[in-house]
Amino acid sequence: MPNPPEERTAHSDLPRVSAVVLAYKAEPWLRRAVEALLVSEKVAVDVVLVDNGCTTDDVDVLEHVEGVTVVRPGTNTGFAGGCNLGARAATGEYLALVNGDAVVEPTTLSRLVEEASRPDVGIAVASVRLAEDPTLLNAGANPIHVLGLSWSGRMGQPETLTEPVETAGASGACVVVPKAHWDALGGFDEEYFAYHEDAELSIRTWRKGLRVLYVPDAVAVHRYEFSRNDFKMYLVERNRLLFVTTLWSGRALVLLALPLAGLEAAMTLMAATQGWFPAKVKGWRWLWSHRAHIRARRKELRAEATVPDRVWMARLTTKVDASVIPVPALASTVNGLVTIWWRVTSRWV
């Protein structure tokens, strides 16, 4: 059960964390997720619960729990918009983003705060584990590819790390960000809606001269369910292109033009063969109709960077996991070609 009010007051000298949790549709783990956050050790936690279209009575019940604040936008604002709304209501010196289907261990937030409190760290990300076997990884240290792809790092593998390590991308399923850093970045670009917004926040952090750390002993168990549908593929592909066109320099885009065109052709072919080609076309249409936003966003993000492109782009990978391109022979060929291309051209970034 959550800490009583008098215990919260007694521990007011602890680091203060506001945990943003989104409530969407019917989530059987939502109450467990919120209750686990509230009993976190060595930190003072409050929860900002954003009703993004919950279809059960969970939000109404949790609203009466000590330490929970409910925000009701009245519509599904997506992961990006929902997190921004929750962050605006947050009062803690640290901001945690935690999925409504993820249950943290008692020390998870304190470990993330410990790492995020370092002056050179902007994001600390948890080791998100699979609910069916918590010894196996779901996400956390996410690779980011030079062509804009990002995926769950070491998915399904056992955790062997014991110390924090730097990672290009942080999974938004369970992260802690100093509130001052979040505010300096302005949170997520809400046009992403869902997918890739955590990759953008991570790269922007690196470009500001701060590190993104993966903390293997900060564990969150995730009720992960893989899904692939037209709307998801529309967002994933649209947002990959939004990500690259707003963050990559003009010179990098020119140097990577051929591989980027090749990947776009491959994804279009995959969309046609798998039946989601209309979703791919919808993504192109969105990018064209929002070209003014893309130009403005690109200008804004170029102006905020303090680290040279060559430095932060060195953290990107040229190797795609077979889980992303589910044809091992094709993945090997693509990896080899892109690696050679980037090795030759990156010196001019």
mmCIF file of C-alpha atoms in Angstrom:
data_model
loop_
_atom_site.group_PDB
_atom_site.id
_atom_site.type_symbol
_atom_site.label_atom_id
_atom_site.label_comp_id
_atom_site.label_asym_id
_atom_site.label_seq_id
_atom_site.Cartn_x
_atom_site.Cartn_y
_atom_site.Cartn_z
ATOM 1 C CA MET A 1 0.000 0.000 0.000
ATOM 2 C CA PRO A 2 1.152 3.619 -0.540
ATOM 3 C CA ASN A 3 2.939 5.418 2.283
ATOM 4 C CA PRO A 4 0.619 7.233 4.720
ATOM 5 C CA PRO A 5 0.659 11.071 4.700
ATOM 6 C CA GLU A 6 2.704 11.344 7.913
ATOM 7 C CA GLU A 7 5.414 9.086 6.450
ATOM 8 C CA ARG A 8 5.521 11.203 3.284
ATOM 9 C CA THR A 9 6.053 14.321 5.415
ATOM 10 C CA ALA A 10 8.812 12.626 7.416
ATOM 11 C CA HIS A 11 10.686 11.850 4.218
ATOM 12 C CA SER A 12 10.251 15.289 2.642
ATOM 13 C CA ASP A 13 14.033 15.682 2.567
ATOM 14 C CA LEU A 14 14.334 12.824 0.059
ATOM 15 C CA PRO A 15 14.661 13.472 -3.689
ATOM 16 C CA ARG A 16 11.210 14.315 -5.034
ATOM 17 C CA VAL A 17 10.015 12.399 -8.072
ATOM 18 C CA SER A 18 6.846 13.016 -10.022
ATOM 19 C CA ALA A 19 5.975 9.870 -11.976
ATOM 20 C CA VAL A 20 3.806 10.373 -15.056
ATOM 21 C CA VAL A 21 1.623 7.377 -15.936
ATOM 22 C CA LEU A 22 -0.820 7.272 -18.842
ATOM 23 C CA ALA A 23 -4.134 5.435 -18.504
ATOM 24 C CA TYR A 24 -5.326 4.124 -21.866
ATOM 25 C CA LYS A 25 -8.239 1.772 -22.485
ATOM 26 C CA ALA A 26 -8.404 -1.247 -20.124
ATOM 27 C CA GLU A 27 -5.017 -1.928 -18.535
ATOM 28 C CA PRO A 28 -5.095 -4.751 -15.934
ATOM 29 C CA TRP A 29 -1.748 -3.686 -14.451
ATOM 30 C CA LEU A 30 -2.529 0.030 -14.036
ATOM 31 C CA ARG A 31 -3.331 -0.071 -10.310
ATOM 32 C CA ARG A 32 -0.308 -2.272 -9.615
ATOM 33 C CA ALA A 33 1.895 0.100 -11.590
ATOM 34 C CA VAL A 34 0.753 3.152 -9.618
ATOM 35 C CA GLU A 35 0.896 1.423 -6.229
ATOM 36 C CA ALA A 36 4.424 0.152 -6.918
ATOM 37 C CA LEU A 37 5.586 3.690 -7.692
ATOM 38 C CA LEU A 38 4.083 5.087 -4.491
ATOM 39 C CA VAL A 39 5.966 2.624 -2.261
ATOM 40 C CA SER A 40 9.326 3.336 -3.871
ATOM 41 C CA GLU A 41 12.204 3.493 -1.399
ATOM 42 C CA LYS A 42 14.646 6.375 -0.746
ATOM 43 C CA VAL A 43 12.623 8.849 -2.834
ATOM 44 C CA ALA A 44 9.455 10.838 -2.239
ATOM 45 C CA VAL A 45 7.088 9.973 -5.083
ATOM 46 C CA ASP A 46 3.843 11.399 -6.333
ATOM 47 C CA VAL A 47 2.026 10.106 -9.400
ATOM 48 C CA VAL A 48 0.459 12.213 -12.133
ATOM 49 C CA LEU A 49 -2.085 9.953 -13.825
ATOM 50 C CA VAL A 50 -3.151 11.135 -17.274
ATOM 51 C CA ASP A 51 -6.505 9.769 -18.457
ATOM 52 C CA ASN A 52 -5.775 9.155 -22.129
ATOM 53 C CA GLY A 53 -8.993 7.254 -22.707
ATOM 54 C CA CYS A 54 -9.233 4.758 -19.853
ATOM 55 C CA THR A 55 -12.286 2.518 -20.304
ATOM 56 C CA THR A 56 -12.406 1.119 -16.752
ATOM 57 C CA ASP A 57 -12.981 2.706 -13.318
ATOM 58 C CA ASP A 58 -9.255 2.560 -12.489
ATOM 59 C CA VAL A 59 -8.657 6.299 -12.852
ATOM 60 C CA ASP A 60 -11.650 7.134 -10.646
ATOM 61 C CA VAL A 61 -10.411 4.709 -7.973
ATOM 62 C CA LEU A 62 -6.793 5.850 -8.096
ATOM 63 C CA GLU A 63 -7.814 9.517 -7.925
ATOM 64 C CA HIS A 64 -8.677 8.974 -4.265
ATOM 65 C CA VAL A 65 -5.285 7.472 -3.415
ATOM 66 C CA GLU A 66 -2.919 9.725 -1.436
ATOM 67 C CA GLY A 67 -0.171 11.005 -3.713
ATOM 68 C CA VAL A 68 -2.070 10.648 -7.001
ATOM 69 C CA THR A 69 -3.085 13.617 -9.164
ATOM 70 C CA VAL A 70 -5.340 12.975 -12.152
ATOM 71 C CA VAL A 71 -5.191 14.960 -15.389
ATOM 72 C CA ARG A 72 -8.096 14.553 -17.807
ATOM 73 C CA PRO A 73 -7.439 15.943 -21.307
ATOM 74 C CA GLY A 74 -10.733 14.489 -22.537
ATOM 75 C CA THR A 75 -9.145 12.677 -25.470
ATOM 76 C CA ASN A 76 -6.252 10.368 -26.311
ATOM 77 C CA THR A 77 -3.294 12.725 -26.641
ATOM 78 C CA GLY A 78 -0.844 9.948 -27.478
ATOM 79 C CA PHE A 79 2.264 9.049 -25.514
ATOM 80 C CA ALA A 80 4.015 12.304 -26.400
ATOM 81 C CA GLY A 81 1.097 14.584 -25.599
ATOM 82 C CA GLY A 82 0.096 12.673 -22.482
ATOM 83 C CA CYS A 83 3.610 12.802 -21.041
ATOM 84 C CA ASN A 84 3.803 16.535 -21.741
ATOM 85 C CA LEU A 85 0.502 17.099 -19.935
ATOM 86 C CA GLY A 86 1.659 15.054 -16.970
ATOM 87 C CA ALA A 87 4.995 16.860 -16.867
ATOM 88 C CA ARG A 88 3.254 20.231 -16.730
ATOM 89 C CA ALA A 89 1.425 19.076 -13.590
ATOM 90 C CA ALA A 90 4.583 17.608 -12.025
ATOM 91 C CA THR A 91 6.141 19.258 -8.969
ATOM 92 C CA GLY A 92 9.107 16.963 -8.329
ATOM 93 C CA GLU A 93 12.717 17.859 -9.059
ATOM 94 C CA TYR A 94 12.871 14.643 -11.094
ATOM 95 C CA LEU A 95 10.387 13.477 -13.689
ATOM 96 C CA ALA A 96 9.749 9.765 -14.211
ATOM 97 C CA LEU A 97 7.895 8.396 -17.219
ATOM 98 C CA VAL A 98 6.520 4.931 -16.482
ATOM 99 C CA ASN A 99 4.186 2.835 -18.612
ATOM 100 C CA GLY A 100 0.840 1.913 -17.118
ATOM 101 C CA ASP A 101 1.668 -1.755 -17.754
ATOM 102 C CA ALA A 102 5.086 -1.631 -16.047
ATOM 103 C CA VAL A 103 5.706 -2.397 -12.365
ATOM 104 C CA VAL A 104 8.874 -0.988 -10.820
ATOM 105 C CA GLU A 105 10.867 -2.617 -8.038
ATOM 106 C CA PRO A 106 11.069 -0.657 -4.736
ATOM 107 C CA THR A 107 14.586 0.648 -5.472
ATOM 108 C CA THR A 108 14.164 1.322 -9.198
ATOM 109 C CA LEU A 109 13.367 5.032 -8.996
ATOM 110 C CA SER A 110 16.051 5.729 -6.381
ATOM 111 C CA ARG A 111 18.694 4.046 -8.559
ATOM 112 C CA LEU A 112 17.581 6.050 -11.577
ATOM 113 C CA VAL A 113 17.597 9.266 -9.546
ATOM 114 C CA GLU A 114 21.071 8.419 -8.247
ATOM 115 C CA GLU A 115 22.397 8.274 -11.806
ATOM 116 C CA ALA A 116 20.266 11.145 -13.146
ATOM 117 C CA SER A 117 21.516 13.414 -10.355
ATOM 118 C CA ARG A 118 25.024 13.409 -11.819
ATOM 119 C CA PRO A 119 25.717 16.782 -13.454
ATOM 120 C CA ASP A 120 26.665 15.220 -16.812
ATOM 121 C CA VAL A 121 23.589 12.950 -17.074
ATOM 122 C CA GLY A 122 20.320 13.977 -18.731
ATOM 123 C CA ILE A 123 18.390 10.683 -18.828
ATOM 124 C CA ALA A 124 18.595 7.504 -16.749
ATOM 125 C CA VAL A 125 16.702 4.535 -18.184
ATOM 126 C CA ALA A 126 15.612 1.365 -16.411
ATOM 127 C CA SER A 127 16.116 -2.253 -17.373
ATOM 128 C CA VAL A 128 12.645 -3.144 -18.638
ATOM 129 C CA ARG A 129 12.036 -6.881 -18.305
ATOM 130 C CA LEU A 130 9.486 -9.251 -19.827
ATOM 131 C CA ALA A 131 6.663 -10.141 -17.434
ATOM 132 C CA GLU A 132 6.624 -13.786 -18.479
ATOM 133 C CA ASP A 133 10.309 -14.104 -17.550
ATOM 134 C CA PRO A 134 11.796 -11.127 -15.664
ATOM 135 C CA THR A 135 15.317 -12.416 -16.237
ATOM 136 C CA LEU A 136 14.909 -11.515 -19.918
ATOM 137 C CA LEU A 137 15.110 -8.023 -21.369
ATOM 138 C CA ASN A 138 12.283 -6.198 -23.066
ATOM 139 C CA ALA A 139 13.896 -2.776 -23.561
ATOM 140 C CA GLY A 140 16.092 -0.144 -21.994
ATOM 141 C CA ALA A 141 19.305 0.581 -23.875
ATOM 142 C CA ASN A 142 17.866 1.115 -27.341
ATOM 143 C CA PRO A 143 20.149 1.349 -30.402
ATOM 144 C CA ILE A 144 19.594 4.172 -32.880
ATOM 145 C CA HIS A 145 20.630 3.574 -36.472
ATOM 146 C CA VAL A 146 22.294 6.100 -38.783
ATOM 147 C CA LEU A 147 19.208 5.799 -41.006
ATOM 148 C CA GLY A 148 16.813 6.632 -38.160
ATOM 149 C CA LEU A 149 15.642 3.185 -37.101
ATOM 150 C CA SER A 150 15.395 2.442 -33.376
ATOM 151 C CA TRP A 151 14.381 -0.734 -31.586
ATOM 152 C CA SER A 152 14.401 -2.538 -28.231
ATOM 153 C CA GLY A 153 18.004 -3.408 -27.482
ATOM 154 C CA ARG A 154 18.846 -7.063 -26.683
ATOM 155 C CA MET A 155 15.170 -7.995 -26.674
ATOM 156 C CA GLY A 156 14.621 -11.452 -25.137
ATOM 157 C CA GLN A 157 18.201 -11.783 -23.896
ATOM 158 C CA PRO A 158 19.252 -12.258 -20.255
ATOM 159 C CA GLU A 159 20.774 -9.244 -18.537
ATOM 160 C CA THR A 160 24.526 -9.660 -18.021
ATOM 161 C CA LEU A 161 25.457 -6.065 -17.197
ATOM 162 C CA THR A 162 25.970 -4.970 -13.610
ATOM 163 C CA GLU A 163 27.038 -1.335 -14.013
ATOM 164 C CA PRO A 164 25.415 1.606 -15.817
ATOM 165 C CA VAL A 165 26.446 2.056 -19.448
ATOM 166 C CA GLU A 166 25.906 4.806 -21.989
ATOM 167 C CA THR A 167 23.215 4.224 -24.592
ATOM 168 C CA ALA A 168 22.251 6.124 -27.728
ATOM 169 C CA GLY A 169 18.542 5.785 -26.983
ATOM 170 C CA ALA A 170 16.400 5.359 -23.893
ATOM 171 C CA SER A 171 13.136 3.438 -23.838
ATOM 172 C CA GLY A 172 10.336 5.695 -22.637
ATOM 173 C CA ALA A 173 8.732 2.774 -20.791
ATOM 174 C CA CYS A 174 10.637 3.676 -17.606
ATOM 175 C CA VAL A 175 12.994 6.652 -17.438
ATOM 176 C CA VAL A 176 13.958 9.405 -15.012
ATOM 177 C CA VAL A 177 14.876 12.879 -16.266
ATOM 178 C CA PRO A 178 15.857 15.870 -14.133
ATOM 179 C CA LYS A 179 12.881 18.203 -14.413
ATOM 180 C CA ALA A 180 15.178 21.101 -15.278
ATOM 181 C CA HIS A 181 16.548 19.191 -18.278
ATOM 182 C CA TRP A 182 13.055 18.192 -19.439
ATOM 183 C CA ASP A 183 11.902 21.803 -19.205
ATOM 184 C CA ALA A 184 15.001 23.035 -21.064
ATOM 185 C CA LEU A 185 14.162 20.682 -23.947
ATOM 186 C CA GLY A 186 10.459 21.502 -23.836
ATOM 187 C CA GLY A 187 9.498 17.842 -23.467
ATOM 188 C CA PHE A 188 8.351 15.789 -26.441
ATOM 189 C CA ASP A 189 7.333 17.045 -29.857
ATOM 190 C CA GLU A 190 3.637 16.172 -29.689
ATOM 191 C CA GLU A 191 3.468 15.655 -33.449
ATOM 192 C CA TYR A 192 5.118 12.262 -32.886
ATOM 193 C CA PHE A 193 2.006 11.116 -30.973
ATOM 194 C CA ALA A 194 3.681 7.763 -30.246
ATOM 195 C CA TYR A 195 6.940 6.004 -31.213
ATOM 196 C CA HIS A 196 10.353 7.597 -31.716
ATOM 197 C CA GLU A 197 9.687 10.495 -29.331
ATOM 198 C CA ASP A 198 11.965 8.834 -26.756
ATOM 199 C CA ALA A 199 14.687 8.457 -29.400
ATOM 200 C CA GLU A 200 14.382 12.151 -30.234
ATOM 201 C CA LEU A 201 14.647 13.160 -26.560
ATOM 202 C CA SER A 202 17.728 10.936 -26.200
ATOM 203 C CA ILE A 203 19.542 12.372 -29.214
ATOM 204 C CA ARG A 204 18.687 15.909 -28.158
ATOM 205 C CA THR A 205 20.205 15.100 -24.763
ATOM 206 C CA TRP A 206 23.446 13.909 -26.362
ATOM 207 C CA ARG A 207 23.491 16.984 -28.589
ATOM 208 C CA LYS A 208 23.251 19.171 -25.473
ATOM 209 C CA GLY A 209 26.398 17.562 -24.050
ATOM 210 C CA LEU A 210 24.634 15.333 -21.505
ATOM 211 C CA ARG A 211 24.768 11.557 -21.258
ATOM 212 C CA VAL A 212 21.997 8.953 -21.497
ATOM 213 C CA LEU A 213 22.645 6.088 -19.081
ATOM 214 C CA TYR A 214 21.160 2.598 -18.989
ATOM 215 C CA VAL A 215 20.957 1.337 -15.378
ATOM 216 C CA PRO A 216 20.744 -2.489 -15.366
ATOM 217 C CA ASP A 217 19.889 -2.862 -11.668
ATOM 218 C CA ALA A 218 16.924 -0.474 -11.917
ATOM 219 C CA VAL A 219 14.263 -2.986 -12.947
ATOM 220 C CA ALA A 220 10.713 -2.553 -14.232
ATOM 221 C CA VAL A 221 8.646 -5.599 -15.203
ATOM 222 C CA HIS A 222 6.597 -4.950 -18.332
ATOM 223 C CA ARG A 223 3.396 -6.665 -19.467
ATOM 224 C CA TYR A 224 4.637 -6.461 -23.052
ATOM 225 C CA GLU A 225 2.380 -7.402 -25.942
ATOM 226 C CA PHE A 226 3.757 -7.175 -29.458
ATOM 227 C CA SER A 227 1.321 -5.761 -31.948
ATOM 228 C CA ARG A 228 1.544 -4.760 -35.575
ATOM 229 C CA ASN A 229 -1.334 -2.914 -37.161
ATOM 230 C CA ASP A 230 -1.756 -0.288 -39.865
ATOM 231 C CA PHE A 231 -1.937 2.640 -37.434
ATOM 232 C CA LYS A 232 1.210 1.571 -35.603
ATOM 233 C CA MET A 233 3.140 1.056 -38.821
ATOM 234 C CA TYR A 234 1.920 4.445 -40.065
ATOM 235 C CA LEU A 235 3.316 6.110 -36.943
ATOM 236 C CA VAL A 236 6.570 4.130 -36.851
ATOM 237 C CA GLU A 237 7.446 4.859 -40.474
ATOM 238 C CA ARG A 238 6.194 8.435 -40.488
ATOM 239 C CA ASN A 239 8.069 9.226 -37.282
ATOM 240 C CA ARG A 240 11.305 7.650 -38.501
ATOM 241 C CA LEU A 241 11.328 10.132 -41.357
ATOM 242 C CA LEU A 242 10.294 13.014 -39.072
ATOM 243 C CA PHE A 243 13.143 12.054 -36.724
ATOM 244 C CA VAL A 244 15.822 12.040 -39.420
ATOM 245 C CA THR A 245 14.672 15.128 -41.294
ATOM 246 C CA THR A 246 14.562 17.294 -38.154
ATOM 247 C CA LEU A 247 17.725 16.077 -36.379
ATOM 248 C CA TRP A 248 20.231 15.097 -39.064
ATOM 249 C CA SER A 249 22.327 17.919 -40.542
ATOM 250 C CA GLY A 250 21.924 18.819 -44.207
ATOM 251 C CA ARG A 251 25.384 17.445 -44.869
ATOM 252 C CA ALA A 252 24.566 14.145 -43.139
ATOM 253 C CA LEU A 253 21.356 13.818 -45.153
ATOM 254 C CA VAL A 254 23.288 14.334 -48.388
ATOM 255 C CA LEU A 255 25.972 11.802 -47.388
ATOM 256 C CA LEU A 256 23.306 9.265 -46.410
ATOM 257 C CA ALA A 257 20.936 10.000 -49.300
ATOM 258 C CA LEU A 258 21.566 6.740 -51.150
ATOM 259 C CA PRO A 259 21.191 4.419 -48.103
ATOM 260 C CA LEU A 260 18.159 6.405 -46.947
ATOM 261 C CA ALA A 261 16.555 5.997 -50.371
ATOM 262 C CA GLY A 262 17.364 2.299 -50.302
ATOM 263 C CA LEU A 263 15.767 1.870 -46.887
ATOM 264 C CA GLU A 264 12.701 3.801 -48.007
ATOM 265 C CA ALA A 265 12.349 1.543 -51.048
ATOM 266 C CA ALA A 266 12.745 -1.551 -48.853
ATOM 267 C CA MET A 267 10.144 -0.355 -46.327
ATOM 268 C CA THR A 268 7.745 0.515 -49.156
ATOM 269 C CA LEU A 269 8.149 -2.974 -50.619
ATOM 270 C CA MET A 270 7.615 -4.500 -47.177
ATOM 271 C CA ALA A 271 4.496 -2.379 -46.719
ATOM 272 C CA ALA A 272 3.125 -3.554 -50.058
ATOM 273 C CA THR A 273 3.802 -7.240 -49.384
ATOM 274 C CA GLN A 274 2.499 -7.133 -45.794
ATOM 275 C CA GLY A 275 -0.654 -5.195 -46.607
ATOM 276 C CA TRP A 276 -0.010 -1.838 -44.939
ATOM 277 C CA PHE A 277 0.986 0.159 -48.026
ATOM 278 C CA PRO A 278 -1.939 2.621 -47.542
ATOM 279 C CA ALA A 279 -0.505 3.411 -44.100
ATOM 280 C CA LYS A 280 2.878 4.104 -45.683
ATOM 281 C CA VAL A 281 1.283 6.475 -48.187
ATOM 282 C CA LYS A 282 -0.636 8.166 -45.382
ATOM 283 C CA GLY A 283 2.700 8.834 -43.674
ATOM 284 C CA TRP A 284 4.115 10.508 -46.787
ATOM 285 C CA ARG A 285 1.009 12.669 -47.042
ATOM 286 C CA TRP A 286 1.327 13.716 -43.396
ATOM 287 C CA LEU A 287 4.985 14.690 -43.845
ATOM 288 C CA TRP A 288 4.143 16.795 -46.895
ATOM 289 C CA SER A 289 1.174 18.533 -45.247
ATOM 290 C CA HIS A 290 3.284 19.237 -42.127
ATOM 291 C CA ARG A 291 6.371 20.444 -43.975
ATOM 292 C CA ALA A 292 6.117 23.853 -42.268
ATOM 293 C CA HIS A 293 6.333 22.155 -38.866
ATOM 294 C CA ILE A 294 9.285 20.080 -40.039
ATOM 295 C CA ARG A 295 11.143 23.179 -41.229
ATOM 296 C CA ALA A 296 10.449 25.056 -38.003
ATOM 297 C CA ARG A 297 11.327 22.077 -35.827
ATOM 298 C CA ARG A 298 14.530 21.470 -37.740
ATOM 299 C CA LYS A 299 15.585 25.094 -37.272
ATOM 300 C CA GLU A 300 14.788 24.934 -33.555
ATOM 301 C CA LEU A 301 16.706 21.698 -32.967
ATOM 302 C CA ARG A 302 19.731 22.802 -34.989
ATOM 303 C CA ALA A 303 19.935 25.968 -32.875
ATOM 304 C CA GLU A 304 19.845 24.165 -29.514
ATOM 305 C CA ALA A 305 22.695 21.715 -30.225
ATOM 306 C CA THR A 306 26.043 22.397 -28.561
ATOM 307 C CA VAL A 307 27.859 19.195 -29.600
ATOM 308 C CA PRO A 308 29.255 18.775 -33.149
ATOM 309 C CA ASP A 309 27.360 16.370 -35.415
ATOM 310 C CA ARG A 310 30.389 14.123 -35.821
ATOM 311 C CA VAL A 311 30.527 13.576 -32.031
ATOM 312 C CA TRP A 312 26.919 12.632 -31.342
ATOM 313 C CA MET A 313 26.498 10.703 -34.608
ATOM 314 C CA ALA A 314 29.392 8.465 -33.550
ATOM 315 C CA ARG A 315 26.940 6.942 -31.049
ATOM 316 C CA LEU A 316 24.678 5.688 -33.836
ATOM 317 C CA THR A 317 24.928 2.135 -35.087
ATOM 318 C CA THR A 318 25.191 0.832 -38.657
ATOM 319 C CA LYS A 319 24.040 -2.664 -37.652
ATOM 320 C CA VAL A 320 20.374 -3.594 -37.728
ATOM 321 C CA ASP A 321 19.146 -6.486 -35.558
ATOM 322 C CA ALA A 322 17.560 -9.377 -37.419
ATOM 323 C CA SER A 323 14.406 -8.622 -35.396
ATOM 324 C CA VAL A 324 14.080 -5.377 -37.357
ATOM 325 C CA ILE A 325 14.804 -6.977 -40.756
ATOM 326 C CA PRO A 326 13.490 -10.529 -40.219
ATOM 327 C CA VAL A 327 15.539 -12.012 -43.061
ATOM 328 C CA PRO A 328 19.013 -12.877 -41.679
ATOM 329 C CA ALA A 329 20.738 -12.921 -45.076
ATOM 330 C CA LEU A 330 19.232 -9.560 -46.014
ATOM 331 C CA ALA A 331 20.116 -8.064 -42.611
ATOM 332 C CA SER A 332 23.725 -9.175 -43.014
ATOM 333 C CA THR A 333 23.938 -7.630 -46.485
ATOM 334 C CA VAL A 334 22.323 -4.360 -45.402
ATOM 335 C CA ASN A 335 24.565 -4.120 -42.337
ATOM 336 C CA GLY A 336 27.691 -4.669 -44.398
ATOM 337 C CA LEU A 337 26.798 -2.129 -47.060
ATOM 338 C CA VAL A 338 25.700 0.585 -44.631
ATOM 339 C CA THR A 339 28.760 0.042 -42.420
ATOM 340 C CA ILE A 340 31.132 0.497 -45.351
ATOM 341 C CA TRP A 341 29.212 3.494 -46.664
ATOM 342 C CA TRP A 342 29.193 5.252 -43.291
ATOM 343 C CA ARG A 343 32.828 4.438 -42.589
ATOM 344 C CA VAL A 344 33.797 6.177 -45.829
ATOM 345 C CA THR A 345 31.418 9.152 -45.673
ATOM 346 C CA SER A 346 31.196 9.972 -41.933
ATOM 347 C CA ARG A 347 34.534 11.815 -42.000
ATOM 348 C CA TRP A 348 32.739 14.634 -43.859
ATOM 349 C CA VAL A 349 29.873 15.024 -41.390
#
